[in-house]
CSV table of C-alpha atoms in Angstrom, one decimal:
chain,number,residue,atom,x,y,z
A,11,UNK,CA,15.3,-85.5,-104.0
A,12,UNK,CA,14.6,-86.2,-107.5
A,13,UNK,CA,18.4,-86.3,-108.3
A,14,UNK,CA,19.0,-88.7,-105.2
A,15,UNK,CA,16.2,-91.0,-106.4
A,16,UNK,CA,17.8,-90.9,-109.9
A,17,UNK,CA,21.1,-91.4,-108.8
A,18,UNK,CA,20.0,-94.6,-106.7
A,19,UNK,CA,18.2,-96.0,-109.5
A,20,UNK,CA,21.1,-95.7,-111.8
A,21,UNK,CA,23.3,-97.3,-109.0
A,22,UNK,CA,20.8,-100.3,-108.8
A,23,UNK,CA,20.9,-100.7,-112.5
A,24,UNK,CA,24.6,-100.8,-112.5
A,25,UNK,CA,24.7,-103.3,-109.7
A,26,UNK,CA,22.1,-105.6,-111.5
A,27,UNK,CA,24.0,-105.6,-114.6
A,28,UNK,CA,27.2,-106.4,-112.6
A,29,UNK,CA,25.6,-109.5,-111.3
A,30,UNK,CA,24.1,-110.6,-114.6
A,31,UNK,CA,27.6,-110.3,-116.1
A,32,UNK,CA,29.4,-112.1,-113.4
A,33,UNK,CA,27.0,-115.1,-113.2
A,34,UNK,CA,27.3,-117.6,-115.7
A,35,UNK,CA,23.8,-119.0,-115.1
A,36,UNK,CA,22.3,-115.4,-115.7
A,37,UNK,CA,24.5,-115.2,-119.0
A,38,UNK,CA,23.0,-118.3,-120.1
A,39,UNK,CA,19.5,-117.3,-119.8
A,40,UNK,CA,19.8,-113.6,-120.7
A,41,UNK,CA,22.2,-113.9,-123.7
A,42,UNK,CA,23.2,-117.4,-124.8
A,43,UNK,CA,19.6,-119.0,-124.7
A,44,UNK,CA,17.9,-116.2,-126.5
A,45,UNK,CA,20.4,-116.2,-129.2
A,46,UNK,CA,21.0,-119.9,-129.8
A,47,UNK,CA,17.6,-121.6,-129.2
A,48,UNK,CA,16.0,-119.5,-131.9
A,49,UNK,CA,18.7,-120.0,-134.1
A,50,UNK,CA,18.6,-123.9,-133.3
A,51,UNK,CA,14.8,-124.2,-133.9
A,52,UNK,CA,15.0,-122.1,-137.1
A,53,UNK,CA,17.7,-124.2,-138.6
A,54,UNK,CA,15.9,-127.5,-137.7
A,55,UNK,CA,12.7,-126.5,-139.2
A,56,UNK,CA,14.1,-124.4,-142.0
A,57,UNK,CA,13.1,-126.9,-144.7
A,58,UNK,CA,9.5,-126.1,-143.8
A,59,UNK,CA,8.1,-129.6,-145.2
A,60,UNK,CA,8.9,-133.3,-145.1
A,61,UNK,CA,9.5,-134.6,-148.6
A,62,UNK,CA,10.2,-138.1,-150.1
A,63,UNK,CA,8.7,-140.0,-147.0
A,64,UNK,CA,9.9,-143.7,-147.3
A,65,UNK,CA,6.9,-146.1,-147.8
A,66,UNK,CA,6.8,-149.9,-148.9
A,67,UNK,CA,4.3,-151.6,-151.1
A,68,UNK,CA,2.3,-154.7,-150.9
A,69,UNK,CA,0.7,-155.2,-154.4
A,70,UNK,CA,-1.5,-158.4,-154.4
A,71,UNK,CA,-3.2,-157.3,-157.6
A,72,UNK,CA,-0.2,-156.9,-159.8
A,73,UNK,CA,-2.3,-155.4,-162.9
A,74,UNK,CA,-1.4,-152.3,-164.9
A,75,UNK,CA,-3.8,-150.1,-163.1
A,76,UNK,CA,-2.2,-151.1,-159.7
A,77,UNK,CA,1.4,-150.4,-161.1
A,78,UNK,CA,0.0,-146.9,-162.7
A,79,UNK,CA,-1.3,-146.0,-159.2
A,80,UNK,CA,1.9,-146.9,-157.4
A,81,UNK,CA,4.0,-145.0,-160.2
A,82,UNK,CA,2.0,-141.8,-159.8
A,83,UNK,CA,2.3,-142.1,-155.9
A,84,UNK,CA,6.0,-142.6,-156.1
A,85,UNK,CA,6.2,-139.6,-158.5
A,86,UNK,CA,4.7,-137.1,-156.1
A,87,UNK,CA,7.1,-135.1,-154.0
A,88,UNK,CA,5.8,-136.5,-150.8
A,89,UNK,CA,6.2,-140.2,-151.2
A,90,UNK,CA,9.2,-142.4,-152.0
A,91,UNK,CA,8.7,-146.2,-152.6
A,92,UNK,CA,11.7,-147.9,-151.0
A,93,UNK,CA,10.5,-151.6,-151.5
A,94,UNK,CA,7.9,-153.9,-152.9
A,95,UNK,CA,7.2,-156.6,-150.3
A,96,UNK,CA,5.7,-160.1,-151.0
A,97,UNK,CA,3.4,-160.0,-148.1
A,98,UNK,CA,2.1,-157.8,-145.3
A,99,UNK,CA,4.1,-159.5,-142.5
A,100,UNK,CA,7.4,-158.3,-144.5
A,101,UNK,CA,6.2,-154.6,-144.8
A,102,UNK,CA,5.2,-154.5,-141.1
A,103,UNK,CA,8.8,-155.6,-140.2
A,104,UNK,CA,10.3,-152.7,-142.3
A,105,UNK,CA,7.9,-150.4,-140.4
A,106,UNK,CA,9.3,-151.8,-137.0
A,107,UNK,CA,12.5,-151.3,-138.3
A,108,UNK,CA,12.2,-147.8,-139.2
A,109,UNK,CA,13.2,-148.5,-142.7
A,110,UNK,CA,9.8,-147.0,-143.9
A,111,UNK,CA,6.9,-144.9,-142.3
A,112,UNK,CA,4.0,-146.4,-144.3
A,113,UNK,CA,2.3,-149.3,-146.1
A,114,UNK,CA,0.4,-148.9,-149.6
A,115,UNK,CA,-1.4,-152.1,-149.7
A,116,UNK,CA,-3.4,-152.7,-153.1
A,117,UNK,CA,-6.0,-155.8,-152.7
A,118,UNK,CA,-6.0,-158.4,-155.2
A,119,UNK,CA,-9.6,-157.4,-156.5
A,120,UNK,CA,-8.4,-153.8,-157.3
A,121,UNK,CA,-8.7,-154.0,-161.1
A,122,UNK,CA,-11.6,-156.2,-161.0
A,123,UNK,CA,-13.8,-154.1,-159.1
A,124,UNK,CA,-12.9,-151.1,-161.4
A,125,UNK,CA,-13.9,-153.5,-164.5
A,126,UNK,CA,-17.1,-154.4,-163.1
A,127,UNK,CA,-17.9,-150.7,-162.5
A,128,UNK,CA,-17.8,-150.9,-158.7
A,129,UNK,CA,-15.6,-148.9,-156.3
A,130,UNK,CA,-12.3,-150.2,-155.6
A,131,UNK,CA,-10.1,-149.5,-152.4
A,132,UNK,CA,-6.5,-148.9,-151.7
A,133,UNK,CA,-5.5,-149.3,-148.0
A,134,UNK,CA,-3.0,-147.0,-146.6
A,135,UNK,CA,-1.3,-147.7,-143.3
A,136,UNK,CA,0.8,-145.0,-141.6
A,137,UNK,CA,3.3,-144.8,-138.6
A,138,UNK,CA,1.5,-142.4,-136.4
A,139,UNK,CA,4.7,-141.8,-134.2
A,140,UNK,CA,5.2,-139.0,-136.4
A,141,UNK,CA,2.0,-136.9,-137.5
A,142,UNK,CA,4.0,-135.2,-140.4
A,143,UNK,CA,4.8,-138.6,-142.0
A,144,UNK,CA,1.1,-139.5,-141.8
A,145,UNK,CA,0.3,-136.0,-143.4
A,146,UNK,CA,2.6,-136.4,-146.5
A,147,UNK,CA,1.6,-140.1,-147.2
A,148,UNK,CA,-2.0,-139.3,-146.9
A,149,UNK,CA,-2.0,-136.1,-148.9
A,150,UNK,CA,0.0,-137.9,-151.7
A,151,UNK,CA,-2.0,-140.8,-152.1
A,152,UNK,CA,-5.3,-138.7,-151.9
A,153,UNK,CA,-4.0,-136.6,-154.7
A,154,UNK,CA,-3.2,-139.5,-156.9
A,155,UNK,CA,-6.5,-141.3,-156.3
A,156,UNK,CA,-8.5,-138.1,-157.4
A,157,UNK,CA,-6.6,-137.8,-160.6
A,158,UNK,CA,-7.1,-141.4,-161.4
A,159,UNK,CA,-10.9,-141.0,-160.5
A,160,UNK,CA,-11.1,-138.1,-162.9
A,161,UNK,CA,-9.2,-140.2,-165.9
A,162,UNK,CA,-11.5,-143.5,-165.2
A,163,UNK,CA,-14.8,-141.4,-165.3
A,164,UNK,CA,-13.7,-139.6,-168.6
A,165,UNK,CA,-12.6,-143.1,-170.3
A,166,UNK,CA,-16.1,-144.3,-169.8
A,167,UNK,CA,-17.8,-141.5,-171.2
A,168,UNK,CA,-18.6,-141.8,-175.1
A,169,UNK,CA,-20.1,-139.6,-177.7
A,170,UNK,CA,-19.6,-136.2,-175.7
A,171,UNK,CA,-16.9,-133.5,-176.3
A,172,UNK,CA,-13.8,-133.0,-174.3
A,173,UNK,CA,-15.3,-130.1,-172.4
A,174,UNK,CA,-18.3,-132.0,-171.3
A,175,UNK,CA,-15.9,-134.8,-170.2
A,176,UNK,CA,-14.1,-132.4,-168.0
A,177,UNK,CA,-17.2,-131.0,-166.5
A,178,UNK,CA,-18.9,-134.5,-166.0
A,179,UNK,CA,-15.5,-135.7,-164.4
A,180,UNK,CA,-15.3,-132.8,-162.1
A,181,UNK,CA,-18.6,-131.0,-161.8
A,182,UNK,CA,-17.1,-128.7,-158.9
A,183,UNK,CA,-13.7,-127.5,-159.5
A,184,UNK,CA,-11.8,-127.1,-156.1
A,185,UNK,CA,-8.7,-125.0,-155.4
A,186,UNK,CA,-6.6,-125.5,-152.2
A,187,UNK,CA,-5.3,-122.3,-150.8
A,188,UNK,CA,-3.2,-122.3,-147.7
A,189,UNK,CA,-3.7,-118.5,-146.2
A,190,UNK,CA,-1.0,-116.9,-144.5
A,191,UNK,CA,1.3,-119.9,-144.9
A,192,UNK,CA,1.7,-120.5,-148.7
A,193,UNK,CA,4.1,-123.3,-148.2
A,194,UNK,CA,2.3,-125.0,-145.5
A,195,UNK,CA,5.5,-124.9,-143.5
A,196,UNK,CA,6.1,-126.1,-140.2
A,197,UNK,CA,8.7,-123.2,-139.6
A,198,UNK,CA,6.5,-120.3,-140.7
A,199,UNK,CA,3.8,-121.6,-138.4
A,200,UNK,CA,5.9,-122.4,-135.4
A,201,UNK,CA,9.0,-120.3,-135.2
A,202,UNK,CA,7.1,-116.9,-134.7
A,203,UNK,CA,5.3,-118.2,-131.7
A,204,UNK,CA,8.5,-119.7,-130.1
A,205,UNK,CA,10.4,-116.5,-130.7
A,206,UNK,CA,7.9,-114.6,-128.1
A,207,UNK,CA,7.7,-117.8,-125.8
A,208,UNK,CA,11.5,-117.7,-125.3
A,209,UNK,CA,11.7,-114.1,-124.6
A,210,UNK,CA,9.2,-114.6,-121.6
A,211,UNK,CA,10.6,-117.7,-120.3
A,212,UNK,CA,14.2,-116.7,-120.4
A,213,UNK,CA,13.3,-113.5,-118.5
A,214,UNK,CA,11.5,-115.8,-115.9
A,215,UNK,CA,14.1,-118.2,-115.5
A,216,UNK,CA,17.0,-115.5,-115.3
A,217,UNK,CA,15.1,-113.2,-112.9
A,218,UNK,CA,14.1,-116.0,-110.6
A,219,UNK,CA,17.6,-117.3,-110.6
A,220,UNK,CA,19.0,-114.2,-109.6
A,221,UNK,CA,16.4,-113.8,-106.8
A,222,UNK,CA,17.0,-117.5,-105.5
A,223,UNK,CA,20.8,-116.7,-105.4
A,224,UNK,CA,20.3,-113.1,-103.5
A,225,UNK,CA,17.8,-115.0,-101.0
A,226,UNK,CA,20.6,-117.7,-100.2
A,227,UNK,CA,23.1,-115.0,-99.7
A,228,UNK,CA,20.9,-113.1,-97.4
A,229,UNK,CA,20.3,-116.4,-95.3
A,230,UNK,CA,23.9,-116.9,-95.1
A,231,UNK,CA,24.3,-113.1,-93.7
A,232,UNK,CA,26.2,-112.2,-97.0
A,233,UNK,CA,24.5,-108.6,-98.2
A,234,UNK,CA,21.9,-108.9,-95.6
A,235,UNK,CA,20.4,-105.4,-96.4
A,236,UNK,CA,22.0,-105.0,-99.8
A,237,UNK,CA,19.7,-103.1,-102.3
A,238,UNK,CA,16.7,-102.6,-100.1
A,239,UNK,CA,18.6,-99.8,-98.5
A,240,UNK,CA,17.6,-98.1,-101.6
A,241,UNK,CA,13.9,-96.7,-102.0
A,242,UNK,CA,11.7,-99.3,-103.4
A,243,UNK,CA,10.8,-97.4,-106.5
A,244,UNK,CA,14.7,-97.1,-107.1
A,245,UNK,CA,15.2,-100.6,-106.7
A,246,UNK,CA,12.2,-101.3,-109.3
A,247,UNK,CA,13.2,-98.8,-111.9
A,248,UNK,CA,16.9,-99.8,-111.7
A,249,UNK,CA,16.2,-103.5,-112.3
A,250,UNK,CA,13.8,-102.6,-114.9
A,251,UNK,CA,16.4,-100.5,-116.8
A,252,UNK,CA,18.9,-103.4,-116.6
A,253,UNK,CA,16.5,-106.0,-118.1
A,254,UNK,CA,15.1,-103.6,-120.8
A,255,UNK,CA,18.9,-103.0,-121.9
A,256,UNK,CA,19.5,-106.6,-122.2
A,257,UNK,CA,16.3,-107.6,-123.8
A,258,UNK,CA,16.1,-104.8,-126.3
A,259,UNK,CA,19.0,-106.4,-128.2
A,260,UNK,CA,17.3,-109.8,-127.9
A,261,UNK,CA,14.2,-108.4,-129.4
A,262,UNK,CA,15.9,-106.8,-132.3
A,263,UNK,CA,17.8,-110.3,-132.9
A,264,UNK,CA,14.7,-112.4,-132.6
A,265,UNK,CA,12.1,-110.0,-134.4
A,266,UNK,CA,14.2,-108.7,-137.2
A,267,UNK,CA,17.6,-110.3,-137.9
A,268,UNK,CA,16.6,-114.1,-137.4
A,269,UNK,CA,13.5,-113.9,-139.6
A,270,UNK,CA,15.6,-112.2,-142.2
A,271,UNK,CA,18.1,-114.7,-142.0
A,272,UNK,CA,15.8,-117.7,-142.4
A,273,UNK,CA,13.5,-115.9,-144.8
A,274,UNK,CA,10.4,-116.0,-142.2
A,275,UNK,CA,7.3,-113.6,-142.8
A,276,UNK,CA,8.0,-110.1,-142.0
A,277,UNK,CA,4.8,-108.4,-142.8
A,278,UNK,CA,4.8,-106.1,-139.8
A,279,UNK,CA,5.3,-102.6,-140.1
A,280,UNK,CA,8.3,-101.3,-137.7
A,281,UNK,CA,6.1,-98.6,-135.8
A,282,UNK,CA,3.4,-101.1,-135.2
A,283,UNK,CA,5.8,-103.9,-134.1
A,284,UNK,CA,7.7,-101.7,-131.8
A,285,UNK,CA,4.3,-100.5,-130.0
A,286,UNK,CA,3.3,-104.4,-129.7
A,287,UNK,CA,6.9,-105.3,-128.3
A,288,UNK,CA,7.1,-102.5,-125.6
A,289,UNK,CA,4.1,-103.7,-123.6
A,290,UNK,CA,5.1,-107.3,-124.2
A,291,UNK,CA,8.5,-106.9,-123.0
A,292,UNK,CA,7.8,-104.6,-119.8
A,293,UNK,CA,4.7,-107.2,-119.0
A,294,UNK,CA,7.2,-110.3,-119.1
A,295,UNK,CA,9.8,-108.5,-117.0
A,296,UNK,CA,7.3,-107.3,-114.4
A,297,UNK,CA,5.7,-111.0,-114.3
A,298,UNK,CA,9.0,-112.4,-114.1
A,299,UNK,CA,9.8,-110.0,-111.0
A,300,UNK,CA,6.8,-111.0,-109.3
A,301,UNK,CA,7.2,-114.5,-109.8
A,302,UNK,CA,10.7,-114.1,-108.3
A,303,UNK,CA,9.5,-113.2,-104.9
A,304,UNK,CA,8.3,-116.9,-104.5
A,305,UNK,CA,11.7,-118.4,-105.3
A,306,UNK,CA,13.4,-119.5,-102.2
A,307,UNK,CA,16.5,-121.5,-103.7
A,308,UNK,CA,18.4,-120.9,-106.9
A,309,UNK,CA,17.3,-124.1,-108.6
A,310,UNK,CA,13.8,-123.5,-107.8
A,311,UNK,CA,13.1,-121.5,-110.8
A,312,UNK,CA,13.7,-124.7,-113.0
A,313,UNK,CA,11.2,-126.7,-111.1
A,314,UNK,CA,8.8,-123.7,-111.2
A,315,UNK,CA,8.6,-122.8,-114.7
A,316,UNK,CA,10.7,-124.9,-117.0
A,317,UNK,CA,7.8,-127.5,-117.8
A,318,UNK,CA,5.4,-124.6,-118.5
A,319,UNK,CA,6.6,-123.9,-121.8
A,320,UNK,CA,4.8,-126.5,-123.8
A,321,UNK,CA,1.5,-125.7,-122.0
A,322,UNK,CA,1.9,-122.0,-122.6
A,323,UNK,CA,2.5,-122.6,-126.3
A,324,UNK,CA,-0.9,-124.7,-126.3
A,325,UNK,CA,-2.7,-122.1,-124.3
A,326,UNK,CA,-1.6,-119.2,-126.4
A,327,UNK,CA,-4.3,-120.7,-129.2
A,328,UNK,CA,-1.6,-121.3,-131.8
A,329,UNK,CA,-1.6,-125.1,-131.8
A,330,UNK,CA,-5.1,-125.6,-130.6
A,331,UNK,CA,-7.9,-123.0,-131.1
A,332,UNK,CA,-8.9,-120.9,-128.0
A,333,UNK,CA,-12.6,-121.2,-128.8
A,334,UNK,CA,-12.3,-125.1,-128.1
A,335,UNK,CA,-10.6,-124.5,-124.6
A,336,UNK,CA,-12.6,-124.9,-121.4
A,337,UNK,CA,-13.5,-121.6,-119.7
A,338,UNK,CA,-11.0,-122.3,-116.9
A,339,UNK,CA,-7.9,-122.5,-119.1
A,340,UNK,CA,-8.8,-119.7,-121.2
A,341,UNK,CA,-8.8,-117.6,-118.0
A,342,UNK,CA,-5.7,-119.1,-116.7
A,343,UNK,CA,-3.9,-118.1,-119.9
A,344,UNK,CA,-4.6,-114.5,-119.5
A,345,UNK,CA,-2.2,-114.4,-116.4
A,346,UNK,CA,0.9,-114.9,-118.8
A,347,UNK,CA,2.2,-112.1,-121.3
A,348,UNK,CA,3.1,-114.8,-124.1
A,349,UNK,CA,-0.6,-115.4,-124.6
A,350,UNK,CA,-1.1,-112.1,-125.9
A,351,UNK,CA,2.2,-111.4,-127.2
A,352,UNK,CA,2.2,-114.7,-129.3
A,353,UNK,CA,-1.2,-113.8,-130.9
A,354,UNK,CA,-0.2,-110.3,-131.6
A,355,UNK,CA,3.1,-111.0,-133.2
A,356,UNK,CA,1.9,-113.9,-135.4
A,357,UNK,CA,-0.8,-111.6,-136.6
A,358,UNK,CA,1.5,-109.0,-137.5
A,359,UNK,CA,4.3,-111.1,-138.8
A,360,UNK,CA,2.2,-113.6,-140.8
A,361,UNK,CA,-0.9,-111.8,-141.6
A,362,UNK,CA,0.2,-108.2,-142.0
A,363,UNK,CA,-2.0,-106.9,-139.2
A,364,UNK,CA,-1.9,-103.5,-138.3
A,365,UNK,CA,-1.5,-102.2,-134.6
A,366,UNK,CA,-5.3,-101.2,-134.7
A,367,UNK,CA,-6.1,-104.8,-135.7
A,368,UNK,CA,-4.2,-106.2,-132.6
A,369,UNK,CA,-5.2,-103.7,-130.2
A,370,UNK,CA,-7.1,-106.2,-128.2
A,371,UNK,CA,-3.7,-107.8,-127.4
A,372,UNK,CA,-1.9,-104.5,-126.7
A,373,UNK,CA,-4.7,-103.4,-124.2
A,374,UNK,CA,-4.2,-107.0,-122.3
A,375,UNK,CA,-0.4,-106.5,-122.4
A,376,UNK,CA,-0.4,-103.1,-121.2
A,377,UNK,CA,-3.0,-104.1,-118.4
A,378,UNK,CA,-0.7,-107.1,-117.5
A,379,UNK,CA,2.3,-104.6,-117.1
A,380,UNK,CA,0.5,-102.3,-114.9
A,381,UNK,CA,-0.9,-105.0,-112.8
A,382,UNK,CA,2.6,-106.9,-112.2
A,383,UNK,CA,4.4,-103.6,-112.0
A,384,UNK,CA,2.2,-102.8,-109.0
A,385,UNK,CA,2.5,-106.1,-107.3
A,386,UNK,CA,6.3,-105.8,-107.7
A,387,UNK,CA,6.6,-102.3,-106.2
A,388,UNK,CA,4.2,-103.4,-103.3
A,389,UNK,CA,6.5,-106.3,-102.5
A,390,UNK,CA,9.5,-104.1,-102.7
A,391,UNK,CA,8.0,-101.7,-100.4
A,392,UNK,CA,7.2,-104.6,-98.0
A,393,UNK,CA,10.7,-105.8,-98.0
A,394,UNK,CA,12.0,-102.3,-97.6
A,395,UNK,CA,10.0,-101.9,-94.6
A,396,UNK,CA,10.8,-105.1,-92.9
A,397,UNK,CA,14.5,-104.5,-93.6
A,398,UNK,CA,14.5,-101.0,-91.9
A,399,UNK,CA,12.0,-101.9,-89.1
A,400,UNK,CA,13.8,-102.1,-85.9
A,401,UNK,CA,13.2,-104.9,-83.2
A,402,UNK,CA,10.6,-103.3,-80.7
A,403,UNK,CA,11.4,-106.3,-78.2
A,404,UNK,CA,14.9,-104.6,-77.4
A,405,UNK,CA,13.5,-100.9,-77.5
A,406,UNK,CA,12.2,-98.9,-74.8
A,407,UNK,CA,8.5,-97.3,-74.6
A,408,UNK,CA,10.1,-94.0,-75.3
A,409,UNK,CA,12.2,-95.1,-78.3
A,410,UNK,CA,9.1,-97.1,-79.8
A,411,UNK,CA,7.1,-93.8,-79.6
A,412,UNK,CA,9.9,-91.7,-81.2
A,413,UNK,CA,10.3,-94.3,-84.1
A,414,UNK,CA,6.4,-94.3,-84.7
A,415,UNK,CA,6.2,-90.4,-84.8
A,416,UNK,CA,9.0,-90.4,-87.1
A,417,UNK,CA,7.4,-92.8,-89.8
A,418,UNK,CA,3.8,-91.2,-89.0
A,419,UNK,CA,2.0,-93.9,-87.4
């Protein structure tokens, strides 16, 4: 009995593997997308930060102080002054033509206000269609203004030592430290989360695509019974073995080879990472298998789940803190393995967390794996019974009684 069940499971696994290898759409989701998408994202964001953002200047003051401010701004790694405009309308026209992404406007009274001991202002206008441009321009000008403030304060002090000047110019010394992302890079921040999300999304799209194909074939009378001749547990185990074999290689590529290739943080311990990725992969597979039963056509998977990638990234808490989310969305995000997989992997890879420190994520992933495995098996049992259940309308009463006795009802 056990050997028959094991043979059935291996047969289903081989059949499932053949379906994947013969279907170009499944090969796209199971191999090509998990390999090329992370590579593309990592290559695009590998520079980490935006530097030398082009800006234009409108200097109505024309004094030595205004020129000093602009010269120091241009010397920062974030800003590159590409033109000096005669008026604000000319500067705006350059912004509209995407020749620059910001305007530094120095008013005519800039030096006069400083000479009278009053506060002077420099106006900064940024193209908000790209937040990273705004970040670079704003941080560069802020750094220059703080340094010039310190120098102006020190120049107005007399009769005191250099040490006293430094203390009075900046009574509280500040030090800006970026924890877990020393370069403040976009690649280090985003790519680890995308790697986990791609695994879940490609599994869902691939498995639902296969389920839609099988349903269309059954409706056409092709392979009407098919794999449901096998025991439900054999079908469940065989499919799981097939998907685990494919995505074990994908996980090795995504979590070891790609970060090493692009010098992404790898602060995890191999033993801890494996124990996190096992429930993550199983939960994603069983989640996809459960979702696949609701797919009626081959193309339905794209309409069902393709648009969910960005919302799932937000709901994971990477780009927006979960503490600021409404209760409904926090509860809704618990349905998806990516929520806990992303948080667990980012904490391990970027922060050096141990398995004990991400035990909450591991518990949730194992719970999801158990729940979705149960739903998948129950649905397979229902399909198995419906496939093997005879049509009582054409059976005699004696035949119906014999069938009921055979199945124990």
